[in-house]
XYZ file of N, CA and C in Angstrom:
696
model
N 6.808 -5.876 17.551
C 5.783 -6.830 17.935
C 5.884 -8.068 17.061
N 5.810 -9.121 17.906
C 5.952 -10.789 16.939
C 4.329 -11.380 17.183
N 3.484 -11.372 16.279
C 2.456 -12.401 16.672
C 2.517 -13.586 15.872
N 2.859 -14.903 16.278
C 3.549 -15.901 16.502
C 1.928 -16.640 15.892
N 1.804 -17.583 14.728
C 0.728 -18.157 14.249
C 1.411 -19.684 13.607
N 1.244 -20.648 14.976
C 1.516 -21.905 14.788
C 1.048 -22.643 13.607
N 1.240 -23.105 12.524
C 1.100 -23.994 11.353
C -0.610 -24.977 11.549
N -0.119 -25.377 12.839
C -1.757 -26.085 13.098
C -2.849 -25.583 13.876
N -2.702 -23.897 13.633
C -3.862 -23.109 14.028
C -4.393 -22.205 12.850
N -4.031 -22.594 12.068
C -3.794 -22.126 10.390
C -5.413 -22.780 10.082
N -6.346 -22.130 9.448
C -7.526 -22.348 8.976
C -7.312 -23.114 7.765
N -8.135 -24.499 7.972
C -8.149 -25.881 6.678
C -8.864 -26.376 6.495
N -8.619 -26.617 4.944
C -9.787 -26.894 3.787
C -8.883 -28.033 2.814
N -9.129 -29.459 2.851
C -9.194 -30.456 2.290
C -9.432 -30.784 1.399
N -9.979 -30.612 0.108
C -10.983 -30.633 -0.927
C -10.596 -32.005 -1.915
N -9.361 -33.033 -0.958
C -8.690 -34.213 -1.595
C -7.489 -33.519 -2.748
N -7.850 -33.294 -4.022
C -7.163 -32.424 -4.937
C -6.346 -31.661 -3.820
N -6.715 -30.894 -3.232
C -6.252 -29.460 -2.772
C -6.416 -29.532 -0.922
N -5.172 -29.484 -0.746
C -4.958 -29.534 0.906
C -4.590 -27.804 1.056
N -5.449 -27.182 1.625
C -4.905 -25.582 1.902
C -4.674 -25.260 3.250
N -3.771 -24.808 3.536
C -3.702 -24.285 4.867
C -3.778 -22.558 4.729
N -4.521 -21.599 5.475
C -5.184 -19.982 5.456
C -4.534 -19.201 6.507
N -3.273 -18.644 6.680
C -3.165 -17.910 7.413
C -3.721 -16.668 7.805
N -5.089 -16.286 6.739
C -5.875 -15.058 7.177
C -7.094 -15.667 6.669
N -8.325 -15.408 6.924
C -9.596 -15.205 6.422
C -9.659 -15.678 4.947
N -10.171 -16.588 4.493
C -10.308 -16.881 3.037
C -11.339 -17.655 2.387
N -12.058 -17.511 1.648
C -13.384 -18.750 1.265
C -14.187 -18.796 2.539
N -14.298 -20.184 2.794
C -14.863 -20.815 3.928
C -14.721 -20.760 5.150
N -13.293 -19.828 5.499
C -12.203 -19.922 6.472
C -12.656 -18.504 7.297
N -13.124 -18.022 8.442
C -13.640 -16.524 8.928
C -12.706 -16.993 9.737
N -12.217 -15.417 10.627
C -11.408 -15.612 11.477
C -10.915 -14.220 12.121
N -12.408 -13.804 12.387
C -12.444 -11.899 13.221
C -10.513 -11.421 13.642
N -9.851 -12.183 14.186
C -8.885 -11.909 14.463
C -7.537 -11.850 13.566
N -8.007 -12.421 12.109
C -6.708 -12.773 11.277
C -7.589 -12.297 10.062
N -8.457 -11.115 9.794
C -8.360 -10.590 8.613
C -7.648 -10.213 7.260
N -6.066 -10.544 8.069
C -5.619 -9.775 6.836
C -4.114 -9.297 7.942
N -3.101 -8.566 6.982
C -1.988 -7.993 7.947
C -2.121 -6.989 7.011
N -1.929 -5.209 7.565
C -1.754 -4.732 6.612
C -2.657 -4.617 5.483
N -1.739 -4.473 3.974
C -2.331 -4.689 2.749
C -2.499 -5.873 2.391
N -1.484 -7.396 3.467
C -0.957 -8.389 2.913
C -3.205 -9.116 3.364
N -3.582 -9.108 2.018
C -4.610 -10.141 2.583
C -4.845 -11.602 2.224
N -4.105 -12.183 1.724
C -4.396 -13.582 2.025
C -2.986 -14.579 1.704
N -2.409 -15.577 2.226
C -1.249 -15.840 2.613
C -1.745 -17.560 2.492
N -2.012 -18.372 1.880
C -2.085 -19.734 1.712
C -1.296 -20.860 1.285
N -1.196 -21.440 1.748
C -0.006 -22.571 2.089
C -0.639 -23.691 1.384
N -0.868 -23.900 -0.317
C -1.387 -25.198 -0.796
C -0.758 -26.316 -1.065
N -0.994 -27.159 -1.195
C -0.640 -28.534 -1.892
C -1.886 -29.077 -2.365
N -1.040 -29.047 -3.648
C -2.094 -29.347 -5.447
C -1.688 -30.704 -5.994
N -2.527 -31.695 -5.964
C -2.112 -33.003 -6.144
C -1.531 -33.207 -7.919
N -1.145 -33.809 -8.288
C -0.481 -34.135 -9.700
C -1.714 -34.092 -10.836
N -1.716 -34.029 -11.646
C -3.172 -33.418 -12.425
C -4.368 -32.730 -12.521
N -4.197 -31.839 -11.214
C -5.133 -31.246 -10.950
C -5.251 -30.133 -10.899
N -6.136 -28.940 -10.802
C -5.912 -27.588 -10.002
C -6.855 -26.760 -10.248
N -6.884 -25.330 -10.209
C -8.033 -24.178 -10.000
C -8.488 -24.371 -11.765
N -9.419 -24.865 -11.954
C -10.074 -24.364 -13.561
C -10.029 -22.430 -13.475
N -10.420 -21.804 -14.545
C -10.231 -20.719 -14.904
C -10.976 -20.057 -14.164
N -10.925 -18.785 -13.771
C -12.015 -18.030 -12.530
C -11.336 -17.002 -12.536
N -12.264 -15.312 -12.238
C -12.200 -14.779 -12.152
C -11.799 -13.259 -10.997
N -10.859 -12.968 -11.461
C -10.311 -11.842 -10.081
C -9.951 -9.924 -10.661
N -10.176 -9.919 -9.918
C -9.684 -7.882 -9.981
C -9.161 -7.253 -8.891
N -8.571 -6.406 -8.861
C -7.840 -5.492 -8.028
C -6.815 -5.840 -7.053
N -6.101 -7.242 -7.548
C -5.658 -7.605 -6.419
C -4.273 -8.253 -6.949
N -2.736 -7.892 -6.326
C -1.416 -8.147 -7.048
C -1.247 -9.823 -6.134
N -1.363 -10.752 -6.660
C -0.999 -12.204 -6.617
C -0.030 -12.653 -7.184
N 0.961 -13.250 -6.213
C 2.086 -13.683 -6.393
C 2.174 -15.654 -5.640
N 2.759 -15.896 -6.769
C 2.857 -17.471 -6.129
C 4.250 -17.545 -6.537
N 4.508 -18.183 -4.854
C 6.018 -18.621 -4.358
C 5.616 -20.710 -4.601
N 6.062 -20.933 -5.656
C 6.073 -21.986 -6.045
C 7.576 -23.163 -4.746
N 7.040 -23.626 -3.413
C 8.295 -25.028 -2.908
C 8.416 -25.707 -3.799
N 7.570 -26.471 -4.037
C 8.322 -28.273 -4.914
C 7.182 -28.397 -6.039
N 7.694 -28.804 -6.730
C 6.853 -29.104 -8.049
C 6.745 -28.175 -9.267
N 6.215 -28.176 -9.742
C 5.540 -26.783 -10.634
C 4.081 -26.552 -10.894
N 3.472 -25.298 -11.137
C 2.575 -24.617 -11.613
C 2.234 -24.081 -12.714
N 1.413 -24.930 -13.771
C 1.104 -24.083 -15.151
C 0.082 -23.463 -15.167
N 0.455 -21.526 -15.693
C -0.854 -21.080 -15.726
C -1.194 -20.790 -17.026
N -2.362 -20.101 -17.356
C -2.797 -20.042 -18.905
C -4.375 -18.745 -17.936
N -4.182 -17.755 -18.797
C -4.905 -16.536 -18.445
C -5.939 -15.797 -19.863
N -6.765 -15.059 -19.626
C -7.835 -14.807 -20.635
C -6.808 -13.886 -20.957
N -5.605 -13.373 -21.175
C -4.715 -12.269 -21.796
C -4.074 -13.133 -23.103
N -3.940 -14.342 -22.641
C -3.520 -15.373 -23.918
C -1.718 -15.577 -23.180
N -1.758 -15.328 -22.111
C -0.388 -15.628 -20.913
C -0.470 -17.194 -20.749
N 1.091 -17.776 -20.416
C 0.445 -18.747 -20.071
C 2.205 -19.366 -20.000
N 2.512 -20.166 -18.777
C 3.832 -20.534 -18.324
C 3.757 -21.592 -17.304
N 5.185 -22.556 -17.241
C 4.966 -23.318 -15.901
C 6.213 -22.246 -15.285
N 5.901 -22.585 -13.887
C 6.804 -21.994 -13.204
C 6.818 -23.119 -12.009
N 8.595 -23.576 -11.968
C 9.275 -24.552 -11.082
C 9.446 -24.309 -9.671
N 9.476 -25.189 -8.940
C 10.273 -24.927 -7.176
C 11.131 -23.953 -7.079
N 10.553 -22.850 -6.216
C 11.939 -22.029 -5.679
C 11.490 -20.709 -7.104
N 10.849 -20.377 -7.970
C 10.783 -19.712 -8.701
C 9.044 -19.077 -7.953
N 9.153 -18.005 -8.866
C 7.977 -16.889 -8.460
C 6.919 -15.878 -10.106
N 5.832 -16.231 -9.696
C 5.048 -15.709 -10.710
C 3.920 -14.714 -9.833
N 3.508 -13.920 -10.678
C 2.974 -12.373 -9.946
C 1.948 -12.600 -11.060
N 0.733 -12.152 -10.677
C -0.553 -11.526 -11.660
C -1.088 -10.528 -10.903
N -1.045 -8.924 -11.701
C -1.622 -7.981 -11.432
C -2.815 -7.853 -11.890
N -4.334 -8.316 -11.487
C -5.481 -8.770 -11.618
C -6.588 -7.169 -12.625
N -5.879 -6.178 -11.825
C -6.442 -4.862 -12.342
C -7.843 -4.544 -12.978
N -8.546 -4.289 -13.370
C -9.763 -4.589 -14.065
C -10.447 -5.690 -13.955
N -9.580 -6.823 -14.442
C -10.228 -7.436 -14.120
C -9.883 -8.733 -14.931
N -9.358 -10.523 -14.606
C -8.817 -11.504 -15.447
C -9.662 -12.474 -15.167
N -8.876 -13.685 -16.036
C -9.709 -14.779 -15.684
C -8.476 -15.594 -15.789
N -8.131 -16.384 -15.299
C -6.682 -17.367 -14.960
C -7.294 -18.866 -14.572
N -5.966 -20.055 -14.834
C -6.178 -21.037 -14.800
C -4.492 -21.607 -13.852
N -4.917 -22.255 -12.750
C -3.646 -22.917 -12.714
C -3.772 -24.065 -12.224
N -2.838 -24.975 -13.080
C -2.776 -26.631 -12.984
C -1.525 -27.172 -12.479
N -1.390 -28.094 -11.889
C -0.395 -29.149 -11.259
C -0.455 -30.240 -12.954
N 0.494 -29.885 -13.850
C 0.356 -31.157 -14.981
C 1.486 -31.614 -14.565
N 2.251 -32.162 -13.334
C 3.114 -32.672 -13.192
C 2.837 -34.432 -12.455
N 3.630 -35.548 -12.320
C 2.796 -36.358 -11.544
C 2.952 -36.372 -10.262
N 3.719 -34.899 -9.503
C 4.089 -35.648 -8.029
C 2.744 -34.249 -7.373
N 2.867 -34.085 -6.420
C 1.884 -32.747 -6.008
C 2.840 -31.807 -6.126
N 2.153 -30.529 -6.152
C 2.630 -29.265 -5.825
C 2.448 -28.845 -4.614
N 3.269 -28.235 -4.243
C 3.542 -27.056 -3.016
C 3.947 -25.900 -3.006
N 3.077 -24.808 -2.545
C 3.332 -23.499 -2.947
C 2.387 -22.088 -2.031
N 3.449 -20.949 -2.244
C 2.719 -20.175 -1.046
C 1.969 -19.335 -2.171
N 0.282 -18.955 -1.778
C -0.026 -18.483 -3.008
C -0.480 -16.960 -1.980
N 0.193 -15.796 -2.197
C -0.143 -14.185 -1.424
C -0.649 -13.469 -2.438
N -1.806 -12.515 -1.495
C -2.574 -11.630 -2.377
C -2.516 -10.397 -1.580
N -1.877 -9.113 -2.366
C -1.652 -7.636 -1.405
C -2.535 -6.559 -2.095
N -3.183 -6.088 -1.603
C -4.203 -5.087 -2.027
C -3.082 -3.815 -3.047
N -3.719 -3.737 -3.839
C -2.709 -2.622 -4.976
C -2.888 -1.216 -4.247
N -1.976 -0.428 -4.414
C -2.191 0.863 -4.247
C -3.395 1.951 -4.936
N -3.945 1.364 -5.940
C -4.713 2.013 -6.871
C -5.167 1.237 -7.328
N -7.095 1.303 -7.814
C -7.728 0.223 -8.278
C -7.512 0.311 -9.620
N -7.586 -0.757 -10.286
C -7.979 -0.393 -11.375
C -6.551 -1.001 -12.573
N -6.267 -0.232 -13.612
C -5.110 -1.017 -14.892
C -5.404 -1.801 -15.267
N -4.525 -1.829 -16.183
C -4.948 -3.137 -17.325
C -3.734 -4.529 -16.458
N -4.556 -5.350 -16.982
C -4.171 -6.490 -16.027
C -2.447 -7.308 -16.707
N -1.529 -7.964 -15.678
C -0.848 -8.732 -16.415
C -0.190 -9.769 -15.916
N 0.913 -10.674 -16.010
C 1.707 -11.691 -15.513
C 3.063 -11.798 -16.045
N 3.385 -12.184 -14.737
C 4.730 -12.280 -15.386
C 5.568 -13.581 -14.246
N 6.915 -13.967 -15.030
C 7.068 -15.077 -13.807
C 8.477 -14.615 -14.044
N 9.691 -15.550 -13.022
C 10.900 -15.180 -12.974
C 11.378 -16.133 -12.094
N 12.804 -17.184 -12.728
C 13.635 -18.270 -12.258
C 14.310 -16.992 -10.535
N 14.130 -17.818 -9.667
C 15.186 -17.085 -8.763
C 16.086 -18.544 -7.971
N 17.427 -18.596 -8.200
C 17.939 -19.885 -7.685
C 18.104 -19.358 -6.052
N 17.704 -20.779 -5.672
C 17.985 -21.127 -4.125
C 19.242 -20.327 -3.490
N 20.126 -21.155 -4.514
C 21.569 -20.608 -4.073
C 21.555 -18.923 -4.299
N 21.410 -18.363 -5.176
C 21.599 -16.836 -4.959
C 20.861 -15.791 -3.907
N 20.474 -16.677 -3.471
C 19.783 -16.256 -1.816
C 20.636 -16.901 -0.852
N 21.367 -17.251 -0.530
C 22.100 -17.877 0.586
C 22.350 -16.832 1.412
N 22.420 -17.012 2.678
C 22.279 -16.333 3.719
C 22.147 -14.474 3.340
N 20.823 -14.536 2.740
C 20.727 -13.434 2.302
C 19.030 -12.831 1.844
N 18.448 -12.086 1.823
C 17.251 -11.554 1.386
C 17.304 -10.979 -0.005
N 16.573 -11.943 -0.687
C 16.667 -11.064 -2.380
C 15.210 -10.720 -2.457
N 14.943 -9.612 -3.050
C 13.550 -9.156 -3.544
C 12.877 -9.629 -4.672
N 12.270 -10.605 -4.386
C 11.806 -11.033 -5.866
C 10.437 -10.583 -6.673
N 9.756 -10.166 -6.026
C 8.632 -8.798 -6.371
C 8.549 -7.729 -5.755
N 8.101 -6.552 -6.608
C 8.241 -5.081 -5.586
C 7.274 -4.112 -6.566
N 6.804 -3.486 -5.731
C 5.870 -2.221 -6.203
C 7.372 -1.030 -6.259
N 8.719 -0.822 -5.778
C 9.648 0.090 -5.906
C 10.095 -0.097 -7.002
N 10.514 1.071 -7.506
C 10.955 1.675 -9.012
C 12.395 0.685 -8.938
N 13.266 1.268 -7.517
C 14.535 0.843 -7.475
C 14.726 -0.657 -7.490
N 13.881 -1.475 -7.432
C 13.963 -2.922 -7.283
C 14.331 -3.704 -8.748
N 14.810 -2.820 -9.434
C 14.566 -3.550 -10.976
C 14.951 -5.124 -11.502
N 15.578 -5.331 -10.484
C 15.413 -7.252 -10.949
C 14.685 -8.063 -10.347
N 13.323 -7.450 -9.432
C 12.394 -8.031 -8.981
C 11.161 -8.197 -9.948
N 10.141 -9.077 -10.057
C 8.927 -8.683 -10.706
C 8.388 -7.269 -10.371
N 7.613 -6.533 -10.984
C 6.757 -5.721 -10.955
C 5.514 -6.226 -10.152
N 5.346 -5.781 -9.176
C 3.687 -5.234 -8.664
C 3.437 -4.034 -8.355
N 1.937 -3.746 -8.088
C 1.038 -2.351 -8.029
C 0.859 -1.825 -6.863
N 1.521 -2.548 -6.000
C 1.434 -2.352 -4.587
C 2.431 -1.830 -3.351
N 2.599 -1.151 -2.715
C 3.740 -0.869 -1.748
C 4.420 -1.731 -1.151
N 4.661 -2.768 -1.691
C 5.362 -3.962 -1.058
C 6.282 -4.825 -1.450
N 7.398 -5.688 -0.882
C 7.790 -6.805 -1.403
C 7.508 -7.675 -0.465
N 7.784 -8.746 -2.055
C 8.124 -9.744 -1.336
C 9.452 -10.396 -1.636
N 10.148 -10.649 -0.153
C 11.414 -11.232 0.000
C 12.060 -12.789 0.050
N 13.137 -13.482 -0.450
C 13.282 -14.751 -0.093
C 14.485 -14.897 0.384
N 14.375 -15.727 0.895
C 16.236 -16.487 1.206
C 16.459 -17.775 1.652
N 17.305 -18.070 1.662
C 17.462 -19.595 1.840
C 19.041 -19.143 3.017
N 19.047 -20.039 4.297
C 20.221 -19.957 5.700
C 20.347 -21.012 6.126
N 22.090 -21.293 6.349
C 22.360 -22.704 6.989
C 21.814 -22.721 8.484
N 22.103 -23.380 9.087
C 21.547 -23.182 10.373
C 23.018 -22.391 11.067
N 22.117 -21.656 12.197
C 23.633 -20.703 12.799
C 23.741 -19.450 12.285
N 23.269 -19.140 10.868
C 23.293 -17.865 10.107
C 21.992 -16.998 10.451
N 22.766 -16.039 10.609
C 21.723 -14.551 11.088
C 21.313 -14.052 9.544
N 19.869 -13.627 9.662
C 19.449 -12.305 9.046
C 18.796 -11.174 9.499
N 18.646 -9.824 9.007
C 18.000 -9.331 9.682
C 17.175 -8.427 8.618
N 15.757 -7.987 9.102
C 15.144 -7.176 8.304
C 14.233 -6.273 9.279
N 14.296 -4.653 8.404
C 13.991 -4.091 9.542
C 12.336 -3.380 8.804
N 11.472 -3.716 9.993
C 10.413 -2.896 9.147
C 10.016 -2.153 10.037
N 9.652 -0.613 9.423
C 9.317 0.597 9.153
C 8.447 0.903 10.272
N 8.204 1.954 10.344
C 7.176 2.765 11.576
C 5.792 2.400 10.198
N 4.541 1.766 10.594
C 3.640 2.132 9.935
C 3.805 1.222 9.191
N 4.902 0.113 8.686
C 4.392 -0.980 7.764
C 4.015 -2.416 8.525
N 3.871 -3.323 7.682
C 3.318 -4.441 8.016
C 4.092 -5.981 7.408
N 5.049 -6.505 7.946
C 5.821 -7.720 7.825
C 5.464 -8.998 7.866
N 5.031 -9.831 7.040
C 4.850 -11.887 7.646
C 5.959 -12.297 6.847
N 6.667 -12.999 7.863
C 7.145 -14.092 7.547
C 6.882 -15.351 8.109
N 7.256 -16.457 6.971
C 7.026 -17.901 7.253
C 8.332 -18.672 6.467
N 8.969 -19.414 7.478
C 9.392 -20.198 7.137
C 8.840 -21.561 5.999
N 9.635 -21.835 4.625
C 8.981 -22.608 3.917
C 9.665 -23.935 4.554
N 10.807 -24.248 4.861
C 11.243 -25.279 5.249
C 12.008 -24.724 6.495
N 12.626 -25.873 7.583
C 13.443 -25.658 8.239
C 13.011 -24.975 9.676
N 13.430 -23.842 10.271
C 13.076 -23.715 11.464
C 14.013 -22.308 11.905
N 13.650 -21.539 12.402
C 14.492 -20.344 12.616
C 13.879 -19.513 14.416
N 14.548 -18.390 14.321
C 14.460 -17.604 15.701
C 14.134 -16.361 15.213
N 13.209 -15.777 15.405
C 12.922 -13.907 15.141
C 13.122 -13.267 16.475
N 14.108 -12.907 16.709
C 13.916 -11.520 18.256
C 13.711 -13.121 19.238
N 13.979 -14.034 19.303
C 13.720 -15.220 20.185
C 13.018 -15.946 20.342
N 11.733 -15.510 18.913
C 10.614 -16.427 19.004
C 10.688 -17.831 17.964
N 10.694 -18.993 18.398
C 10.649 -20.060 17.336
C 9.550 -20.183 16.743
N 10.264 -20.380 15.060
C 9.398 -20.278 14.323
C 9.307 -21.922 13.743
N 8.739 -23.147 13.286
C 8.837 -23.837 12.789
C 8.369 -23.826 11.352
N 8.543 -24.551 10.742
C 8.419 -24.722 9.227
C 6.760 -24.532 8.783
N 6.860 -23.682 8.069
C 5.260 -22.928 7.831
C 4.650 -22.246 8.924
N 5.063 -21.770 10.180
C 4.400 -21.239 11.120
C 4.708 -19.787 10.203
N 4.008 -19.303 10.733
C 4.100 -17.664 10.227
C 3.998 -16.736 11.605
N 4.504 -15.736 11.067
C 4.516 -13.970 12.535
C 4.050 -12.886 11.984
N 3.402 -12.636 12.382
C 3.226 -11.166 11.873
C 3.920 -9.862 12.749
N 4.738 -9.011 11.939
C 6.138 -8.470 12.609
C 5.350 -7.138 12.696
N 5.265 -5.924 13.462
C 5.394 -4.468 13.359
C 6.094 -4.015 14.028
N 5.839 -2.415 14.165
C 6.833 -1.687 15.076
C 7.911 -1.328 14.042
N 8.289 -0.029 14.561
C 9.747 0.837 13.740
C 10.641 -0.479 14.787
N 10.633 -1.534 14.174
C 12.283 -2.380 14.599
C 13.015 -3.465 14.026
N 14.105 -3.391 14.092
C 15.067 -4.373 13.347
C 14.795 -5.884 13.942
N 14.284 -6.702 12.540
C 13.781 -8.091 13.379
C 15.395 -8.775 13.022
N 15.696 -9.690 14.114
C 16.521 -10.836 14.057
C 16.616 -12.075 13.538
N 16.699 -12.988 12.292
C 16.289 -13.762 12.286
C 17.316 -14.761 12.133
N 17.619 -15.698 13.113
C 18.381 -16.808 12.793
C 18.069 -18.231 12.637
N 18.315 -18.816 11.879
C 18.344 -19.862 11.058
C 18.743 -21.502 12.446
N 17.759 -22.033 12.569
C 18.276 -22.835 13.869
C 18.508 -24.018 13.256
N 17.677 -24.480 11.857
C 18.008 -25.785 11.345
C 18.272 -24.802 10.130
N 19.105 -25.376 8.471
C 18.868 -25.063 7.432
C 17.182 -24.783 6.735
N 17.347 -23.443 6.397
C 16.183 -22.596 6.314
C 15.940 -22.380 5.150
N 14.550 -22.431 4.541
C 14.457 -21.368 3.358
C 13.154 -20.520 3.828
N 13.273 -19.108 3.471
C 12.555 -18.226 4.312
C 11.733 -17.400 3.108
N 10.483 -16.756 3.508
C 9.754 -15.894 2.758
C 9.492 -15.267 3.557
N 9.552 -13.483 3.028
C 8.849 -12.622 3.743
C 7.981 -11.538 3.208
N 7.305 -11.216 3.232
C 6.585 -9.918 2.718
C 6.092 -8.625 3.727
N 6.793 -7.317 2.630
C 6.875 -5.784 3.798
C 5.852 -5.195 2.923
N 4.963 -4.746 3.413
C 3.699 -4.072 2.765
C 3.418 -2.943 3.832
N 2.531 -2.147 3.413
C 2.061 -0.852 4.141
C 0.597 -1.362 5.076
């Protein structure tokens, strides 16, 4: 199954600073039909203007990962954590108990970045962060895991949750394929570029939500860089 979620049916919130686009239910954003996929519950598409961003605030039980496009993101956390993380790189906070985090755009151009939140398998732990360079190029026509709740994933970040999340970057013309599971739950969104799943066009930030025990198709129709996340 492909359910196909066009970029400008995406729930939005302006706030000047902060242009968000909501592919599920979030804040201000209701949307009986797009609760959530799965464990995957919230999937946001921001742009953070140059000096600006979330002051410090509080979260629990919930594994957050930001897929940083263009710019960078500095965070600084009540653990005494605290990092920028560049375009094309990925930072995870396992919220657990319970944190308090800060993240800023101290750069002067805006930021752009996918910020996902997947319900943990188990409430509760002591909370943490962590970030990790992944180059463009070592994804070329290919799916690398760059966070994972699996033991076997060991050069991915750590999360608490049954899931990854996947990246890659495809010229146009290049196939991938990923197959998800009887019983799990798949989105992908194109960050740039434009691709085909099983025949459905996807444009740049549209997102699908994939199920079914079946092997999805995905080809690359313009030069692509792709995110996906397989959760339960």
């Amino acid at each position: 199954m492909i359910d196909k979620r066009p970029f400008d049916t995406l729930g939005h919130a302006d706030h000047g600073w902060l242009d968000a686009r909501h592919h599920f239910s979030f804040a201000g954003y209701h949307d009986a039909q797009r609760p959530g996929w799965g464990a995957i519950r919230v999937w946001n598409d921001d742009r953070i203007a140059g000096g600006s961003g979330f002051p410090a605030h509080p979260h629990r039980d919930m594994e957050i990962i930001t897929y940083v496009r263009s710019g960078a993101i500095t965070h600084g956390d009540s653990l005494g954590n605290q990092g920028r993380t560049g375009a094309g790189d990925v930072q995870v906070m396992s919220a657990g108990t319970g944190v308090r985090h800060a993240e800023y755009n101290l750069e002067d151009e805006p930021t752009t970045l996918f910020q996902i939140w997947i319900e943990p398998r188990t409430r509760g732990g002591e909370p943490s962060w962590g970030a990790k360079p992944f180059p463009r190029d070592d994804r070329s026509g290919r799916f690398v895991t760059l966070a994972s709740g699996f033991a076997e994933d060991a050069d991915a970040l750590p999360i608490r949750a049954d899931a990854r999340v996947l990246g890659a970057t495809a010229r146009a013309g290049e196939v991938l394929t990923h197959h998800v599971g009887a019983g799990r739950h798949a989105y992908l969104v194109p960050a740039t570029g434009a691709v085909e799943v099983n025949g459905v066009r996807l444009d740049a930030r549209d997102g699908a939500a994939l199920s079914g025990d079946e092997v999805f198709t995905i080809r690359a129709l313009e030069d692509s860089e792709i995110v996906l996340v397989d959760a339960n």
